[in-house]
mmCIF file of C-alpha atoms and ligand atoms in Angstrom:
data_model
loop_
_atom_site.group_PDB
_atom_site.id
_atom_site.type_symbol
_atom_site.label_atom_id
_atom_site.label_comp_id
_atom_site.label_asym_id
_atom_site.label_seq_id
_atom_site.Cartn_x
_atom_site.Cartn_y
_atom_site.Cartn_z
ATOM 1 C CA MET H 1 -7.976 -31.452 55.251
ATOM 2 C CA SER H 2 -6.883 -33.388 58.359
ATOM 3 C CA GLU H 3 -5.449 -31.684 61.435
ATOM 4 C CA VAL H 4 -2.062 -33.295 60.745
ATOM 5 C CA GLU H 5 -1.989 -31.782 57.272
ATOM 6 C CA LEU H 6 -3.033 -28.403 58.646
ATOM 7 C CA ALA H 7 -0.257 -28.493 61.248
ATOM 8 C CA GLY H 8 2.262 -29.172 58.468
ATOM 9 C CA LYS H 9 1.214 -26.158 56.370
ATOM 10 C CA LYS H 10 3.898 -23.488 56.152
ATOM 11 C CA LYS H 11 3.295 -19.777 56.300
ATOM 12 C CA LEU H 12 5.702 -17.230 54.842
ATOM 13 C CA ILE H 13 5.985 -13.806 56.459
ATOM 14 C CA LEU H 14 8.080 -10.832 55.394
ATOM 15 C CA ILE H 15 9.323 -8.463 58.075
ATOM 16 C CA SER H 16 10.865 -5.131 57.117
ATOM 17 C CA GLY H 17 13.400 -3.095 59.033
ATOM 18 C CA ARG H 18 13.234 0.686 58.713
ATOM 19 C CA ALA H 19 16.364 1.220 56.588
ATOM 20 C CA HIS H 20 14.949 0.700 53.088
ATOM 21 C CA PRO H 21 11.149 0.259 53.220
ATOM 22 C CA GLN H 22 10.824 0.702 49.448
ATOM 23 C CA LEU H 23 12.888 -2.410 48.720
ATOM 24 C CA SER H 24 10.859 -4.460 51.226
ATOM 25 C CA ALA H 25 7.628 -3.212 49.662
ATOM 26 C CA ASP H 26 8.919 -4.107 46.177
ATOM 27 C CA ILE H 27 9.861 -7.616 47.335
ATOM 28 C CA ALA H 28 6.423 -8.071 48.918
ATOM 29 C CA ARG H 29 4.757 -6.918 45.698
ATOM 30 C CA GLU H 30 6.822 -9.388 43.644
ATOM 31 C CA LEU H 31 5.675 -12.152 45.995
ATOM 32 C CA ASP H 32 2.096 -10.924 45.815
ATOM 33 C CA THR H 33 1.915 -10.551 49.584
ATOM 34 C CA GLU H 34 2.010 -7.864 52.266
ATOM 35 C CA LEU H 35 4.644 -7.035 54.841
ATOM 36 C CA HIS H 36 3.870 -8.420 58.307
ATOM 37 C CA PRO H 37 2.614 -5.643 60.592
ATOM 38 C CA THR H 38 5.619 -4.505 62.607
ATOM 39 C CA GLU H 39 6.178 -1.682 65.040
ATOM 40 C CA ALA H 40 9.742 -0.412 65.333
ATOM 41 C CA ARG H 41 10.902 2.686 67.136
ATOM 42 C CA THR H 42 13.929 4.252 68.744
ATOM 43 C CA PHE H 43 13.866 5.516 72.312
ATOM 44 C CA ALA H 44 15.363 8.862 73.296
ATOM 45 C CA ASN H 45 18.604 7.200 74.401
ATOM 46 C CA GLY H 46 19.014 5.372 71.060
ATOM 47 C CA GLU H 47 17.740 1.943 72.138
ATOM 48 C CA ILE H 48 15.547 0.204 69.559
ATOM 49 C CA TYR H 49 12.216 -1.522 70.196
ATOM 50 C CA ALA H 50 10.356 -3.873 67.838
ATOM 51 C CA ARG H 51 7.126 -5.835 68.105
ATOM 52 C CA PHE H 52 4.958 -7.680 65.570
ATOM 53 C CA GLY H 53 1.299 -6.781 65.329
ATOM 54 C CA GLU H 54 0.163 -10.356 64.631
ATOM 55 C CA SER H 55 1.241 -13.840 65.634
ATOM 56 C CA VAL H 56 4.427 -15.203 64.071
ATOM 57 C CA ARG H 57 4.157 -18.664 65.669
ATOM 58 C CA GLY H 58 5.223 -21.454 63.332
ATOM 59 C CA THR H 59 6.058 -19.100 60.465
ATOM 60 C CA ASP H 60 8.893 -19.101 57.908
ATOM 61 C CA ALA H 61 10.030 -15.539 58.588
ATOM 62 C CA PHE H 62 12.254 -13.419 56.332
ATOM 63 C CA VAL H 63 13.645 -10.278 57.988
ATOM 64 C CA ILE H 64 14.682 -7.748 55.344
ATOM 65 C CA GLN H 65 17.089 -4.976 56.279
ATOM 66 C CA SER H 66 19.461 -2.882 54.157
ATOM 67 C CA HIS H 67 22.647 -1.926 55.926
ATOM 68 C CA CYS H 68 23.164 1.683 54.911
ATOM 69 C CA ALA H 69 24.251 4.460 57.254
ATOM 70 C CA PRO H 70 23.728 4.502 60.226
ATOM 71 C CA ILE H 71 24.787 0.901 59.690
ATOM 72 C CA ASN H 72 25.184 -0.088 63.345
ATOM 73 C CA GLU H 73 21.670 1.055 64.140
ATOM 74 C CA TRP H 74 20.124 -0.922 61.280
ATOM 75 C CA LEU H 75 22.170 -3.986 62.151
ATOM 76 C CA MET H 76 20.986 -3.775 65.758
ATOM 77 C CA GLU H 77 17.389 -3.324 64.637
ATOM 78 C CA GLN H 78 17.580 -6.480 62.525
ATOM 79 C CA LEU H 79 19.111 -8.433 65.436
ATOM 80 C CA ILE H 80 16.331 -7.243 67.731
ATOM 81 C CA MET H 81 13.687 -8.291 65.193
ATOM 82 C CA VAL H 82 15.275 -11.743 64.889
ATOM 83 C CA ASP H 83 15.327 -12.036 68.669
ATOM 84 C CA ALA H 84 11.635 -11.065 68.878
ATOM 85 C CA LEU H 85 10.769 -13.681 66.219
ATOM 86 C CA LYS H 86 12.690 -16.398 68.058
ATOM 87 C CA ARG H 87 10.957 -15.601 71.354
ATOM 88 C CA ALA H 88 7.562 -15.587 69.617
ATOM 89 C CA SER H 89 8.100 -19.117 68.198
ATOM 90 C CA ALA H 90 8.753 -18.412 64.515
ATOM 91 C CA LYS H 91 9.668 -21.778 63.017
ATOM 92 C CA ARG H 92 12.502 -20.635 60.774
ATOM 93 C CA ILE H 93 14.159 -17.219 60.584
ATOM 94 C CA THR H 94 16.075 -15.961 57.549
ATOM 95 C CA VAL H 95 18.104 -12.774 57.722
ATOM 96 C CA VAL H 96 17.835 -11.004 54.360
ATOM 97 C CA ALA H 97 20.786 -8.609 54.200
ATOM 98 C CA PRO H 98 21.029 -7.491 50.540
ATOM 99 C CA TYR H 99 24.313 -5.739 51.401
ATOM 100 C CA TYR H 100 26.182 -7.795 54.012
ATOM 101 C CA PRO H 101 27.441 -5.377 56.667
ATOM 102 C CA TYR H 102 31.158 -5.217 57.515
ATOM 103 C CA ALA H 103 31.960 -7.571 54.610
ATOM 104 C CA ARG H 104 35.173 -5.741 53.776
ATOM 105 C CA GLN H 105 36.625 -6.658 57.169
ATOM 106 C CA ASP H 106 36.832 -10.350 56.300
ATOM 107 C CA LYS H 107 40.417 -11.038 57.371
ATOM 108 C CA LYS H 108 43.278 -9.625 59.395
ATOM 109 C CA THR H 109 45.602 -7.714 57.102
ATOM 110 C CA ARG H 110 47.658 -6.442 60.047
ATOM 111 C CA GLY H 111 48.083 -7.671 63.601
ATOM 112 C CA ARG H 112 45.538 -6.697 66.264
ATOM 113 C CA GLU H 113 42.688 -6.144 63.780
ATOM 114 C CA PRO H 114 39.168 -7.622 64.167
ATOM 115 C CA ILE H 115 37.407 -9.876 61.629
ATOM 116 C CA SER H 116 34.168 -7.959 61.771
ATOM 117 C CA ALA H 117 32.387 -9.893 58.997
ATOM 118 C CA ARG H 118 32.687 -13.005 61.182
ATOM 119 C CA LEU H 119 31.460 -11.089 64.230
ATOM 120 C CA VAL H 120 28.331 -10.044 62.301
ATOM 121 C CA ALA H 121 27.637 -13.685 61.350
ATOM 122 C CA ASP H 122 28.032 -14.685 65.007
ATOM 123 C CA LEU H 123 25.637 -11.929 66.073
ATOM 124 C CA PHE H 124 22.980 -13.123 63.599
ATOM 125 C CA LYS H 125 23.397 -16.671 64.912
ATOM 126 C CA ALA H 126 23.235 -15.620 68.560
ATOM 127 C CA ALA H 127 20.075 -13.613 67.889
ATOM 128 C CA GLY H 128 18.380 -16.717 66.446
ATOM 129 C CA ALA H 129 18.836 -16.625 62.665
ATOM 130 C CA ASP H 130 18.628 -20.018 60.954
ATOM 131 C CA ARG H 131 19.811 -18.798 57.552
ATOM 132 C CA ILE H 132 21.205 -15.755 55.769
ATOM 133 C CA MET H 133 20.455 -14.422 52.311
ATOM 134 C CA SER H 134 22.654 -11.734 50.747
ATOM 135 C CA VAL H 135 23.633 -10.338 47.355
ATOM 136 C CA ASP H 136 27.197 -10.180 45.976
ATOM 137 C CA ILE H 137 29.053 -10.465 49.257
ATOM 138 C CA HIS H 138 32.473 -8.852 49.117
ATOM 139 C CA ALA H 139 34.291 -12.171 49.599
ATOM 140 C CA ALA H 140 32.545 -15.480 48.919
ATOM 141 C CA GLN H 141 34.196 -17.166 51.907
ATOM 142 C CA ILE H 142 32.074 -15.047 54.253
ATOM 143 C CA GLN H 143 29.372 -17.668 53.636
ATOM 144 C CA GLY H 144 31.449 -19.991 55.803
ATOM 145 C CA PHE H 145 31.476 -17.532 58.718
ATOM 146 C CA PHE H 146 27.828 -18.423 59.390
ATOM 147 C CA ASP H 147 27.156 -21.895 60.741
ATOM 148 C CA GLY H 148 24.047 -22.587 58.661
ATOM 149 C CA PRO H 149 22.704 -22.152 55.134
ATOM 150 C CA PHE H 150 23.818 -18.969 53.370
ATOM 151 C CA ASP H 151 22.063 -18.104 50.116
ATOM 152 C CA HIS H 152 24.466 -16.024 48.045
ATOM 153 C CA LEU H 153 22.557 -14.213 45.302
ATOM 154 C CA PHE H 154 24.080 -12.434 42.308
ATOM 155 C CA ALA H 155 23.130 -9.155 40.700
ATOM 156 C CA MET H 156 25.098 -10.048 37.591
ATOM 157 C CA PRO H 157 22.133 -11.347 35.540
ATOM 158 C CA VAL H 158 20.215 -8.087 36.129
ATOM 159 C CA LEU H 159 23.221 -5.899 35.322
ATOM 160 C CA LEU H 160 24.280 -8.056 32.363
ATOM 161 C CA GLU H 161 20.857 -7.859 30.767
ATOM 162 C CA HIS H 162 21.073 -4.070 30.965
ATOM 163 C CA PHE H 163 24.527 -3.860 29.374
ATOM 164 C CA ARG H 164 23.771 -6.475 26.710
ATOM 165 C CA ALA H 165 21.005 -4.180 25.499
ATOM 166 C CA GLN H 166 23.200 -1.054 25.665
ATOM 167 C CA LEU H 167 26.667 -2.057 24.457
ATOM 168 C CA ASP H 168 28.193 -3.696 21.404
ATOM 169 C CA PRO H 169 30.298 -6.521 22.940
ATOM 170 C CA SER H 170 32.840 -6.284 20.096
ATOM 171 C CA GLU H 171 33.811 -2.812 21.395
ATOM 172 C CA VAL H 172 33.856 -3.683 25.083
ATOM 173 C CA THR H 173 36.721 -4.518 27.422
ATOM 174 C CA VAL H 174 35.648 -5.660 30.896
ATOM 175 C CA VAL H 175 37.813 -4.076 33.581
ATOM 176 C CA SER H 176 38.483 -5.295 37.096
ATOM 177 C CA PRO H 177 39.266 -2.209 39.216
ATOM 178 C CA ASP H 178 41.525 -4.218 41.527
ATOM 179 C CA MET H 179 42.955 -7.695 42.022
ATOM 180 C CA GLY H 180 40.088 -8.680 44.322
ATOM 181 C CA ARG H 181 37.502 -8.438 41.534
ATOM 182 C CA VAL H 182 39.363 -10.391 38.852
ATOM 183 C CA ARG H 183 37.353 -13.601 39.251
ATOM 184 C CA VAL H 184 34.018 -11.807 38.924
ATOM 185 C CA ALA H 185 35.274 -9.636 36.033
ATOM 186 C CA ASP H 186 36.456 -12.801 34.300
ATOM 187 C CA ILE H 187 32.917 -14.213 34.450
ATOM 188 C CA TRP H 188 31.582 -10.935 32.986
ATOM 189 C CA SER H 189 34.162 -11.185 30.220
ATOM 190 C CA ASP H 190 33.042 -14.759 29.420
ATOM 191 C CA LYS H 191 29.360 -13.853 29.474
ATOM 192 C CA LEU H 192 29.827 -10.832 27.199
ATOM 193 C CA GLY H 193 32.453 -12.476 25.003
ATOM 194 C CA ALA H 194 34.655 -9.427 25.642
ATOM 195 C CA PRO H 195 38.353 -9.233 26.630
ATOM 196 C CA LEU H 196 39.489 -8.495 30.181
ATOM 197 C CA ALA H 197 41.768 -5.811 31.601
ATOM 198 C CA ILE H 198 42.951 -5.530 35.185
ATOM 199 C CA ILE H 199 43.913 -2.470 37.181
ATOM 200 C CA HIS H 200 46.643 -2.688 39.750
ATOM 201 C CA LYS H 201 45.267 -0.537 42.561
ATOM 202 C CA ARG H 202 47.107 0.397 45.730
ATOM 203 C CA ARG H 203 45.788 1.583 49.084
ATOM 204 C CA ASP H 204 47.935 2.926 51.910
ATOM 205 C CA PRO H 205 46.880 0.801 54.913
ATOM 206 C CA LEU H 206 47.478 3.806 57.178
ATOM 207 C CA VAL H 207 45.305 6.233 55.171
ATOM 208 C CA PRO H 208 41.639 5.170 54.745
ATOM 209 C CA ASN H 209 39.782 5.754 51.461
ATOM 210 C CA GLN H 210 42.820 6.831 49.399
ATOM 211 C CA VAL H 211 43.529 5.010 46.156
ATOM 212 C CA THR H 212 46.336 5.093 43.594
ATOM 213 C CA VAL H 213 46.412 3.295 40.265
ATOM 214 C CA HIS H 214 49.752 1.698 39.448
ATOM 215 C CA GLU H 215 49.202 0.109 36.101
ATOM 216 C CA ILE H 216 46.636 -1.287 33.650
ATOM 217 C CA VAL H 217 47.139 -4.836 32.414
ATOM 218 C CA GLY H 218 45.319 -5.402 29.114
ATOM 219 C CA ASP H 219 44.365 -3.541 25.981
ATOM 220 C CA VAL H 220 41.998 -0.601 26.559
ATOM 221 C CA GLU H 221 42.919 1.849 23.799
ATOM 222 C CA GLY H 222 39.906 2.738 21.647
ATOM 223 C CA ARG H 223 37.694 0.435 23.718
ATOM 224 C CA VAL H 224 34.538 0.970 25.748
ATOM 225 C CA CYS H 225 35.688 -0.057 29.219
ATOM 226 C CA LEU H 226 33.098 -1.651 31.490
ATOM 227 C CA ILE H 227 34.371 -1.500 35.077
ATOM 228 C CA VAL H 228 32.684 -4.065 37.315
ATOM 229 C CA ASP H 229 32.794 -3.835 41.105
ATOM 230 C CA ASP H 230 30.760 -5.159 44.009
ATOM 231 C CA LEU H 231 30.351 -1.789 45.668
ATOM 232 C CA ILE H 232 31.010 1.899 45.328
ATOM 233 C CA ASP H 233 31.727 3.575 48.646
ATOM 234 C CA THR H 234 33.547 6.899 48.371
ATOM 235 C CA GLY H 235 33.848 6.405 44.602
ATOM 236 C CA ARG H 236 37.623 6.854 44.576
ATOM 237 C CA THR H 237 38.384 3.349 43.267
ATOM 238 C CA ILE H 238 36.101 3.883 40.286
ATOM 239 C CA VAL H 239 37.109 7.467 39.511
ATOM 240 C CA LYS H 240 40.838 6.716 39.673
ATOM 241 C CA ALA H 241 40.305 3.671 37.452
ATOM 242 C CA ALA H 242 38.214 5.656 34.953
ATOM 243 C CA GLU H 243 40.817 8.433 34.809
ATOM 244 C CA ALA H 244 43.607 5.912 34.168
ATOM 245 C CA LEU H 245 41.549 4.173 31.465
ATOM 246 C CA LYS H 246 40.698 7.403 29.638
ATOM 247 C CA ASN H 247 44.340 8.518 29.872
ATOM 248 C CA ALA H 248 45.284 5.170 28.327
ATOM 249 C CA GLY H 249 43.018 5.907 25.342
ATOM 250 C CA ALA H 250 39.691 4.279 26.301
ATOM 251 C CA LYS H 251 36.898 5.793 24.190
ATOM 252 C CA GLY H 252 34.293 5.271 26.899
ATOM 253 C CA VAL H 253 34.013 4.205 30.528
ATOM 254 C CA VAL H 254 30.846 2.708 32.000
ATOM 255 C CA VAL H 255 30.507 1.215 35.457
ATOM 256 C CA ALA H 256 28.468 -1.680 36.856
ATOM 257 C CA ALA H 257 28.305 -2.098 40.632
ATOM 258 C CA THR H 258 25.878 -3.945 42.872
ATOM 259 C CA HIS H 259 25.900 -1.871 46.060
ATOM 260 C CA ALA H 260 25.635 1.932 45.958
ATOM 261 C CA VAL H 261 27.059 2.769 49.376
ATOM 262 C CA PHE H 262 27.780 6.295 48.109
ATOM 263 C CA SER H 263 29.536 7.788 51.127
ATOM 264 C CA ASP H 264 30.686 11.357 50.563
ATOM 265 C CA PRO H 265 32.128 12.492 48.207
ATOM 266 C CA ALA H 266 30.964 9.647 45.905
ATOM 267 C CA THR H 267 28.069 11.334 44.158
ATOM 268 C CA GLU H 268 30.140 14.439 43.502
ATOM 269 C CA ILE H 269 33.228 12.715 42.093
ATOM 270 C CA LEU H 270 31.341 10.038 40.144
ATOM 271 C CA GLN H 271 29.939 12.813 37.944
ATOM 272 C CA SER H 272 33.481 13.201 36.593
ATOM 273 C CA ASP H 273 33.919 13.522 32.803
ATOM 274 C CA PHE H 274 36.000 10.341 32.934
ATOM 275 C CA ILE H 275 32.807 8.314 33.570
ATOM 276 C CA ASP H 276 30.037 8.074 30.979
ATOM 277 C CA LYS H 277 27.535 6.065 32.993
ATOM 278 C CA VAL H 278 27.146 4.344 36.368
ATOM 279 C CA VAL H 279 24.670 1.478 36.777
ATOM 280 C CA VAL H 280 23.888 0.111 40.251
ATOM 281 C CA THR H 281 21.117 -1.850 41.959
ATOM 282 C CA ASP H 282 18.907 -0.763 44.836
ATOM 283 C CA THR H 283 20.250 -3.151 47.495
ATOM 284 C CA LEU H 284 20.786 0.098 49.422
ATOM 285 C CA PRO H 285 18.509 3.136 49.380
ATOM 286 C CA ILE H 286 19.660 5.969 47.096
ATOM 287 C CA PRO H 287 18.011 9.252 48.078
ATOM 288 C CA GLU H 288 17.105 11.768 45.365
ATOM 289 C CA ASP H 289 19.991 14.065 46.299
ATOM 290 C CA LYS H 290 22.440 11.215 45.590
ATOM 291 C CA ARG H 291 21.171 10.629 42.051
ATOM 292 C CA TRP H 292 22.300 12.298 38.862
ATOM 293 C CA ASP H 293 21.448 12.040 35.180
ATOM 294 C CA ARG H 294 24.147 9.493 34.252
ATOM 295 C CA LEU H 295 23.220 7.149 37.132
ATOM 296 C CA GLU H 296 20.846 4.256 36.462
ATOM 297 C CA VAL H 297 19.348 2.197 39.304
ATOM 298 C CA LEU H 298 18.096 -1.333 38.576
ATOM 299 C CA SER H 299 15.722 -3.196 40.874
ATOM 300 C CA ILE H 300 17.087 -6.144 42.852
ATOM 301 C CA ALA H 301 13.627 -6.939 44.277
ATOM 302 C CA PRO H 302 12.724 -9.635 41.688
ATOM 303 C CA THR H 303 16.002 -11.483 42.389
ATOM 304 C CA ILE H 304 15.462 -11.460 46.168
ATOM 305 C CA ALA H 305 11.763 -12.311 45.824
ATOM 306 C CA ASN H 306 12.557 -15.297 43.574
ATOM 307 C CA ALA H 307 15.140 -16.529 46.064
ATOM 308 C CA ILE H 308 12.675 -16.215 48.960
ATOM 309 C CA ARG H 309 10.135 -18.159 46.877
ATOM 310 C CA GLU H 310 12.699 -20.905 46.225
ATOM 311 C CA VAL H 311 13.752 -21.127 49.892
ATOM 312 C CA PHE H 312 10.171 -21.190 51.146
ATOM 313 C CA GLY H 313 9.131 -23.739 48.529
ATOM 314 C CA GLU H 314 12.284 -25.823 49.081
ATOM 315 C CA GLY H 315 13.299 -25.303 45.476
ATOM 316 C CA SER H 316 16.727 -24.338 44.169
ATOM 317 C CA VAL H 317 18.410 -20.944 44.538
ATOM 318 C CA THR H 318 21.418 -22.164 42.555
ATOM 319 C CA ALA H 319 19.195 -22.910 39.559
ATOM 320 C CA MET H 320 18.192 -19.225 39.458
ATOM 321 C CA PHE H 321 21.666 -18.239 38.354
ATOM 322 C CA ASP H 322 22.436 -20.888 35.793
ATOM 323 C CA GLY H 323 26.186 -20.824 36.452
ATOM 324 C CA ALA H 324 26.417 -17.032 36.888
ATOM 325 C CA ALA H 325 29.188 -17.496 39.438
HETATM 326 C C1 R5P X 1 37.365 -3.080 47.197
HETATM 327 O O1 R5P X 1 37.906 -4.152 47.414
HETATM 328 C C2 R5P X 1 35.938 -2.986 46.841
HETATM 329 O O2 R5P X 1 35.571 -3.952 45.885
HETATM 330 C C3 R5P X 1 35.592 -1.608 46.307
HETATM 331 O O3 R5P X 1 36.321 -1.386 45.108
HETATM 332 C C4 R5P X 1 35.955 -0.525 47.277
HETATM 333 O O4 R5P X 1 35.662 -0.881 48.592
HETATM 334 C C5 R5P X 1 35.217 0.740 46.907
HETATM 335 O O5 R5P X 1 35.573 1.747 47.814
HETATM 336 P P1 R5P X 1 35.687 3.265 47.333
HETATM 337 O O6 R5P X 1 34.495 3.550 46.478
HETATM 338 O O7 R5P X 1 35.671 4.041 48.633
HETATM 339 O O8 R5P X 1 36.981 3.398 46.614
#
């Protein structure tokens, strides 16, 4: 092989933050590779330090970090890792953020509010990221907040496969728990060949994390209701929806959500009798004490690994989803 050919050879490296090492290890295993040796630690005053144990010069680097609590710390760690890669001459840097942090703050709903999802994109850019990869971002337009390629992956195929094997579509009604999820729920309804119902949810803008259900649009009586959402945080959206559905005569309520944020009191209230099963992915770590018998966790690692393979090999990420969204 000539020197010119050698110089053109690309090398993929996977860097893992400290938030969810299991997911990074699973992605590495799917790609039949190892994580790049990385040292990361936190000083007594809270400042974070990161350094790579081997050269990263000329590499196609993917920095994997899950943004669970303490979210600001893990975001900062990822920024610092991107900065270290840039200063050590990595050729291309991709931020892999399976759960995009601050995605729910994607617009001003009242005066004098920030647009934090945009700020996060700017921070990634300023640190040196060339591209971003994320799964089921809260609002698709967040892709446009980053001035560069944004690979938006979908957990739907993984979740759909699970429910196709578990449910009889002729009994199912797909339920959007609020107006914001209608488009995604509509795709679920098409894929399953099941009707759609929509819940009119209200939040008081002055009281965080409180939810009231106003009305259900659609036929749910005697049906198995499959609520689909991008994330479960405190669990109140899902529990209130499930309660309303059961009170309206639903014979079962199952839940599909991509991101298990599970802030308190989620794991306690999700065990409500109104909910028969909750199925999530592992974009975020779910410790043992936040699991229960009617929770099922599906692996997102193959989806992310395939996307990394496509990006590195200059293939197609879109083709992976075959019109899933
Ligand atoms: C709302 O727009 C989101 O899709 C989720 O439904 C919501 O953020 C979940 O929050 P919680 O679980 O705290 O109700």
